[in-house]
Coordinates of C-alpha atoms in Angstrom, one line a residue:
X326 CA -42.0 54.6 -79.1
X327 CA -42.5 57.7 -81.1
X328 CA -46.0 59.0 -82.1
X329 CA -45.3 57.9 -85.7
X330 CA -44.3 54.4 -84.5
X331 CA -47.5 54.3 -82.3
X332 CA -49.7 55.2 -85.2
X333 CA -48.2 52.6 -87.5
X334 CA -48.6 49.9 -84.9
X335 CA -52.2 50.9 -84.2
X336 CA -53.0 50.9 -87.9
X337 CA -51.8 47.3 -88.1
X338 CA -53.6 46.2 -85.0
X339 CA -56.9 47.9 -86.0
X340 CA -56.8 46.4 -89.6
X341 CA -56.3 42.9 -88.3
X342 CA -58.9 43.3 -85.6
X343 CA -61.5 44.6 -88.0
X344 CA -60.6 42.1 -90.6
X345 CA -60.9 39.2 -88.1
X346 CA -64.5 40.3 -87.3
X347 CA -65.4 40.4 -91.0
X348 CA -63.7 37.0 -91.7
X349 CA -66.0 35.3 -89.0
X350 CA -69.0 36.1 -91.3
X351 CA -67.3 35.4 -94.6
X352 CA -69.3 32.9 -96.7
X353 CA -72.0 32.7 -94.1
X354 CA -75.5 34.0 -94.1
X355 CA -75.4 37.7 -94.7
X356 CA -78.0 40.5 -94.7
X357 CA -77.0 42.4 -97.8
X358 CA -78.3 46.0 -98.4
X359 CA -77.8 48.4 -101.4
X360 CA -76.8 52.1 -101.2
X361 CA -76.4 54.2 -104.4
X362 CA -77.4 51.4 -106.8
X363 CA -78.1 47.7 -107.0
X364 CA -74.4 46.8 -107.1
X365 CA -73.3 49.3 -104.3
X366 CA -73.5 46.9 -101.4
X367 CA -73.2 47.1 -97.7
X368 CA -73.6 44.2 -95.1
X369 CA -73.9 44.1 -91.2
X370 CA -70.3 42.8 -91.3
X371 CA -69.2 46.2 -92.8
X372 CA -70.7 47.9 -89.8
X373 CA -69.3 45.2 -87.2
X374 CA -65.8 45.4 -88.6
X375 CA -65.9 49.2 -88.6
X376 CA -67.0 49.2 -85.0
X377 CA -64.0 47.0 -84.1
X378 CA -61.4 49.1 -86.1
X379 CA -62.7 52.3 -84.5
X380 CA -62.8 50.9 -81.0
X381 CA -59.1 49.7 -81.5
X382 CA -58.1 53.2 -82.7
X383 CA -60.0 54.9 -80.0
X384 CA -58.3 52.9 -77.3
X385 CA -55.1 54.6 -78.2
X386 CA -56.1 57.8 -79.8
X387 CA -59.5 58.8 -78.2
X388 CA -59.6 62.3 -79.6
X389 CA -58.6 61.8 -83.2
X390 CA -61.2 62.3 -86.0
X391 CA -62.4 59.2 -87.9
X392 CA -63.2 59.3 -91.7
X393 CA -65.1 56.5 -93.4
X394 CA -67.8 55.2 -95.7
X395 CA -70.2 53.9 -93.2
X396 CA -72.4 55.6 -90.6
X397 CA -71.6 56.8 -87.1
X398 CA -70.2 54.0 -84.9
X399 CA -71.9 53.0 -81.7
X400 CA -69.4 51.8 -79.0
X401 CA -69.7 49.7 -75.9
X402 CA -71.3 52.4 -73.7
X403 CA -75.0 52.9 -74.3
X404 CA -75.6 56.1 -76.2
X405 CA -71.9 56.6 -77.1
X406 CA -71.0 56.7 -80.7
X407 CA -68.1 58.0 -82.8
X408 CA -68.9 60.5 -85.6
X409 CA -67.7 59.3 -88.9
X410 CA -66.5 62.2 -91.3
X411 CA -66.7 62.0 -95.1
X412 CA -63.7 64.1 -95.8
X413 CA -60.1 64.1 -94.4
X414 CA -59.5 67.2 -92.2
X415 CA -56.6 69.4 -93.4
X416 CA -55.3 69.9 -89.9
X417 CA -54.9 67.7 -86.9
X418 CA -54.9 63.9 -86.6
X419 CA -57.3 61.6 -88.3
X420 CA -57.9 57.9 -89.2
X421 CA -59.3 56.8 -92.5
X422 CA -61.2 53.5 -92.3
X423 CA -62.5 51.0 -94.9
X424 CA -63.7 48.0 -92.9
X425 CA -64.5 45.9 -96.0
X426 CA -62.9 47.2 -99.2
X427 CA -64.5 45.0 -101.8
X428 CA -67.9 44.4 -100.2
X429 CA -69.3 43.0 -103.5
X430 CA -66.6 40.3 -103.5
X431 CA -67.1 39.6 -99.8
X432 CA -70.9 39.3 -100.3
X433 CA -70.4 36.8 -103.1
X434 CA -67.9 34.7 -101.2
X435 CA -65.0 35.9 -103.4
X436 CA -61.7 36.0 -101.4
X437 CA -60.4 39.4 -102.7
X438 CA -61.3 42.0 -100.1
X439 CA -59.5 43.8 -97.4
X440 CA -59.6 45.9 -94.3
X441 CA -57.8 49.2 -94.7
X442 CA -56.7 51.7 -92.1
X443 CA -54.5 54.8 -92.6
X444 CA -53.3 57.5 -90.2
X445 CA -53.3 61.1 -91.5
X446 CA -51.7 64.2 -89.8
X447 CA -52.3 67.6 -91.2
X448 CA -53.7 66.0 -94.4
X449 CA -50.6 63.8 -95.0
X450 CA -50.6 60.0 -94.7
X451 CA -48.3 58.9 -92.0
X452 CA -49.1 55.2 -91.6
X453 CA -51.3 52.6 -93.3
X454 CA -52.2 49.0 -93.1
X455 CA -54.2 46.8 -95.5
X456 CA -55.2 43.4 -94.3
X457 CA -56.5 40.5 -96.5
X458 CA -58.1 38.2 -94.1
X459 CA -58.7 35.3 -96.4
X460 CA -54.9 35.0 -97.3
X461 CA -53.8 36.5 -93.9
X462 CA -51.5 38.9 -95.7
X463 CA -50.9 42.2 -93.9
X464 CA -49.4 45.0 -95.9
X465 CA -48.2 47.9 -93.7
X466 CA -46.1 51.1 -93.9
X467 CA -45.0 53.7 -91.5
X468 CA -43.0 56.9 -92.1
X469 CA -40.2 55.2 -94.0
X470 CA -40.6 51.6 -95.1
X471 CA -43.3 49.0 -95.8
X472 CA -43.7 45.4 -95.1
X473 CA -45.9 42.5 -96.1
X474 CA -46.0 39.9 -93.3
X475 CA -42.9 41.4 -91.9
X476 CA -40.9 41.2 -95.0
X477 CA -39.8 44.3 -96.9
X478 CA -42.2 45.6 -99.5
X479 CA -40.7 46.4 -103.0
X480 CA -42.4 47.3 -106.3
X481 CA -41.5 45.2 -109.4
X482 CA -38.4 46.1 -111.4
X483 CA -39.9 45.5 -114.8
X484 CA -38.9 48.4 -117.0
X485 CA -40.6 47.5 -120.4
X486 CA -44.1 48.8 -120.3
X487 CA -45.2 46.2 -122.8
X488 CA -44.7 43.6 -120.3
X489 CA -46.6 45.3 -117.5
X490 CA -49.6 43.8 -115.8
X491 CA -51.8 46.8 -115.0
X492 CA -55.2 47.0 -113.2
X493 CA -58.1 49.3 -113.3
X494 CA -59.3 50.4 -109.8
X495 CA -62.7 52.0 -109.0
X496 CA -66.4 51.1 -109.4
X497 CA -68.3 51.3 -112.6
X498 CA -72.1 51.8 -112.4
X499 CA -74.5 50.0 -114.6
X500 CA -74.3 51.7 -118.0
X501 CA -70.6 52.5 -117.7
X502 CA -69.4 49.8 -119.9
X503 CA -67.9 52.2 -122.4
X504 CA -65.6 53.6 -119.8
X505 CA -64.4 50.3 -118.6
X506 CA -64.0 49.2 -122.2
X507 CA -61.9 52.2 -122.9
X508 CA -59.7 51.5 -119.9
X509 CA -59.2 47.8 -120.8
X510 CA -58.6 48.7 -124.5
X511 CA -56.0 51.4 -123.7
X512 CA -54.3 49.0 -121.3
X513 CA -54.0 46.1 -123.7
X514 CA -53.1 48.4 -126.6
X515 CA -50.3 50.2 -124.8
X516 CA -49.1 48.0 -122.0
X517 CA -49.0 44.3 -121.5
X518 CA -52.1 42.8 -119.8
X519 CA -55.1 44.0 -117.9
X520 CA -56.5 43.1 -114.5
X521 CA -59.5 44.1 -112.4
X522 CA -59.9 42.7 -108.8
X523 CA -62.9 44.5 -107.4
X524 CA -61.0 45.9 -104.4
X525 CA -58.9 49.1 -104.8
X526 CA -57.0 48.7 -101.6
X527 CA -56.0 45.1 -102.3
X528 CA -55.0 46.2 -105.9
X529 CA -52.8 49.0 -104.7
X530 CA -51.3 46.6 -102.1
X531 CA -50.5 44.2 -105.0
X532 CA -48.6 47.0 -106.7
X533 CA -46.6 47.8 -103.5
X534 CA -45.6 44.1 -103.3
X535 CA -44.5 43.8 -107.0
X536 CA -47.5 41.5 -107.9
X537 CA -48.7 44.1 -110.3
X538 CA -46.7 46.7 -112.1
X539 CA -49.3 49.4 -112.2
X540 CA -52.8 50.4 -111.3
X541 CA -54.8 53.5 -112.2
X542 CA -58.2 55.2 -111.8
X543 CA -59.4 57.9 -114.3
X544 CA -61.2 59.7 -111.4
X545 CA -60.2 60.5 -107.8
X546 CA -61.7 57.9 -105.5
X547 CA -62.8 58.4 -101.9
X548 CA -60.1 58.4 -99.3
X549 CA -61.2 55.2 -97.6
X550 CA -60.7 53.4 -100.9
X551 CA -57.3 54.8 -101.7
X552 CA -55.1 56.4 -99.1
X553 CA -53.8 53.2 -97.4
X554 CA -52.7 51.8 -100.8
X555 CA -51.1 55.0 -101.9
X556 CA -49.0 55.2 -99.0
X557 CA -48.0 51.5 -99.4
X558 CA -47.0 52.0 -102.9
X559 CA -44.9 55.2 -102.0
X560 CA -43.1 53.4 -99.2
X561 CA -42.4 50.4 -101.4
X562 CA -40.5 52.5 -103.8
X563 CA -43.2 53.1 -106.3
X564 CA -44.6 56.3 -107.8
X565 CA -48.2 57.8 -107.3
X566 CA -49.4 60.7 -109.5
X567 CA -52.4 62.2 -111.0
X568 CA -53.2 61.5 -114.6
X569 CA -50.8 64.2 -115.8
X570 CA -47.9 62.8 -114.0
X571 CA -47.8 65.4 -111.2
X572 CA -47.4 64.2 -107.6
X573 CA -50.7 62.9 -106.3
X574 CA -52.8 65.0 -103.9
X575 CA -56.5 64.7 -103.0
X576 CA -57.3 67.7 -105.2
X577 CA -55.7 66.2 -108.4
X578 CA -57.6 64.2 -111.1
X579 CA -57.3 60.5 -111.0
X580 CA -54.6 58.2 -109.5
X581 CA -51.8 56.5 -111.3
X582 CA -49.6 54.1 -109.3
X583 CA -46.7 52.2 -110.7
X584 CA -43.3 50.7 -110.0
X585 CA -41.9 54.0 -111.4
X586 CA -39.9 52.4 -114.1
X587 CA -42.1 53.4 -116.9
X588 CA -44.6 55.7 -115.2
X589 CA -45.0 58.1 -117.9
X590 CA -46.3 55.2 -120.2
X591 CA -48.8 54.3 -117.5
X592 CA -50.0 57.9 -117.3
X593 CA -50.4 57.9 -121.1
X594 CA -52.6 54.9 -120.9
X595 CA -54.7 56.4 -118.2
X596 CA -55.1 59.6 -120.1
X597 CA -56.0 57.8 -123.2
X598 CA -58.7 55.8 -121.4
X599 CA -60.1 59.0 -119.7
X600 CA -60.4 60.7 -123.2
X601 CA -62.2 57.9 -125.1

């Protein structure tokens, strides 16, 4: 097995393992904490799931860097913990982890949340897995192709942007209603219909599977919220760019992911929303 295949296999295994830990606590008694604001939530399940993801990865790649949202992860040996970086290194091998993407949904008992893991080498995504434990759907991609539950991933073939179902991805803080309203308004005015799921990684996986035609963010989200989904869309035959339609990189503004059939139209919607 090549290194690339190993990383793809470990991403799948780690996402499943972390998601299984979180699922055990889903709709149970949760201790919910807040971070940046009242709606930026974290639970002990986030930490437990991240510990399982990181432990799974370290079993195969003990020296790789780990990037994620939560704090350093204690492992089984007393005093041993794994440092969690907040930025993806531009050189070397790293893993980007979101143990529960959509914690606000998870804490409310809503089914749309995911465990996402991606492998990065020298700043490039080489493998990714997004696992939705409540539906047991595993979206995965390696160096060339992607799958959902073992079947080939493929974006939708819809070509008329007026028929597109498009989703907004990203958080909106209290007081940010005008921004969300602009996004919804631009989408409905220029495309077909608007969606918002509360889990960026799940939403991007839906684009990769053809369940949505497009998704976009007017700002560049954190890597743990986005990298796995970006890789899935690309490997499913879709297109991922910045707001201007240039190939996406972490330095570019915004994310626009689509089936590629009317990508310019989706970029126009994203730019219109950003300017309102």
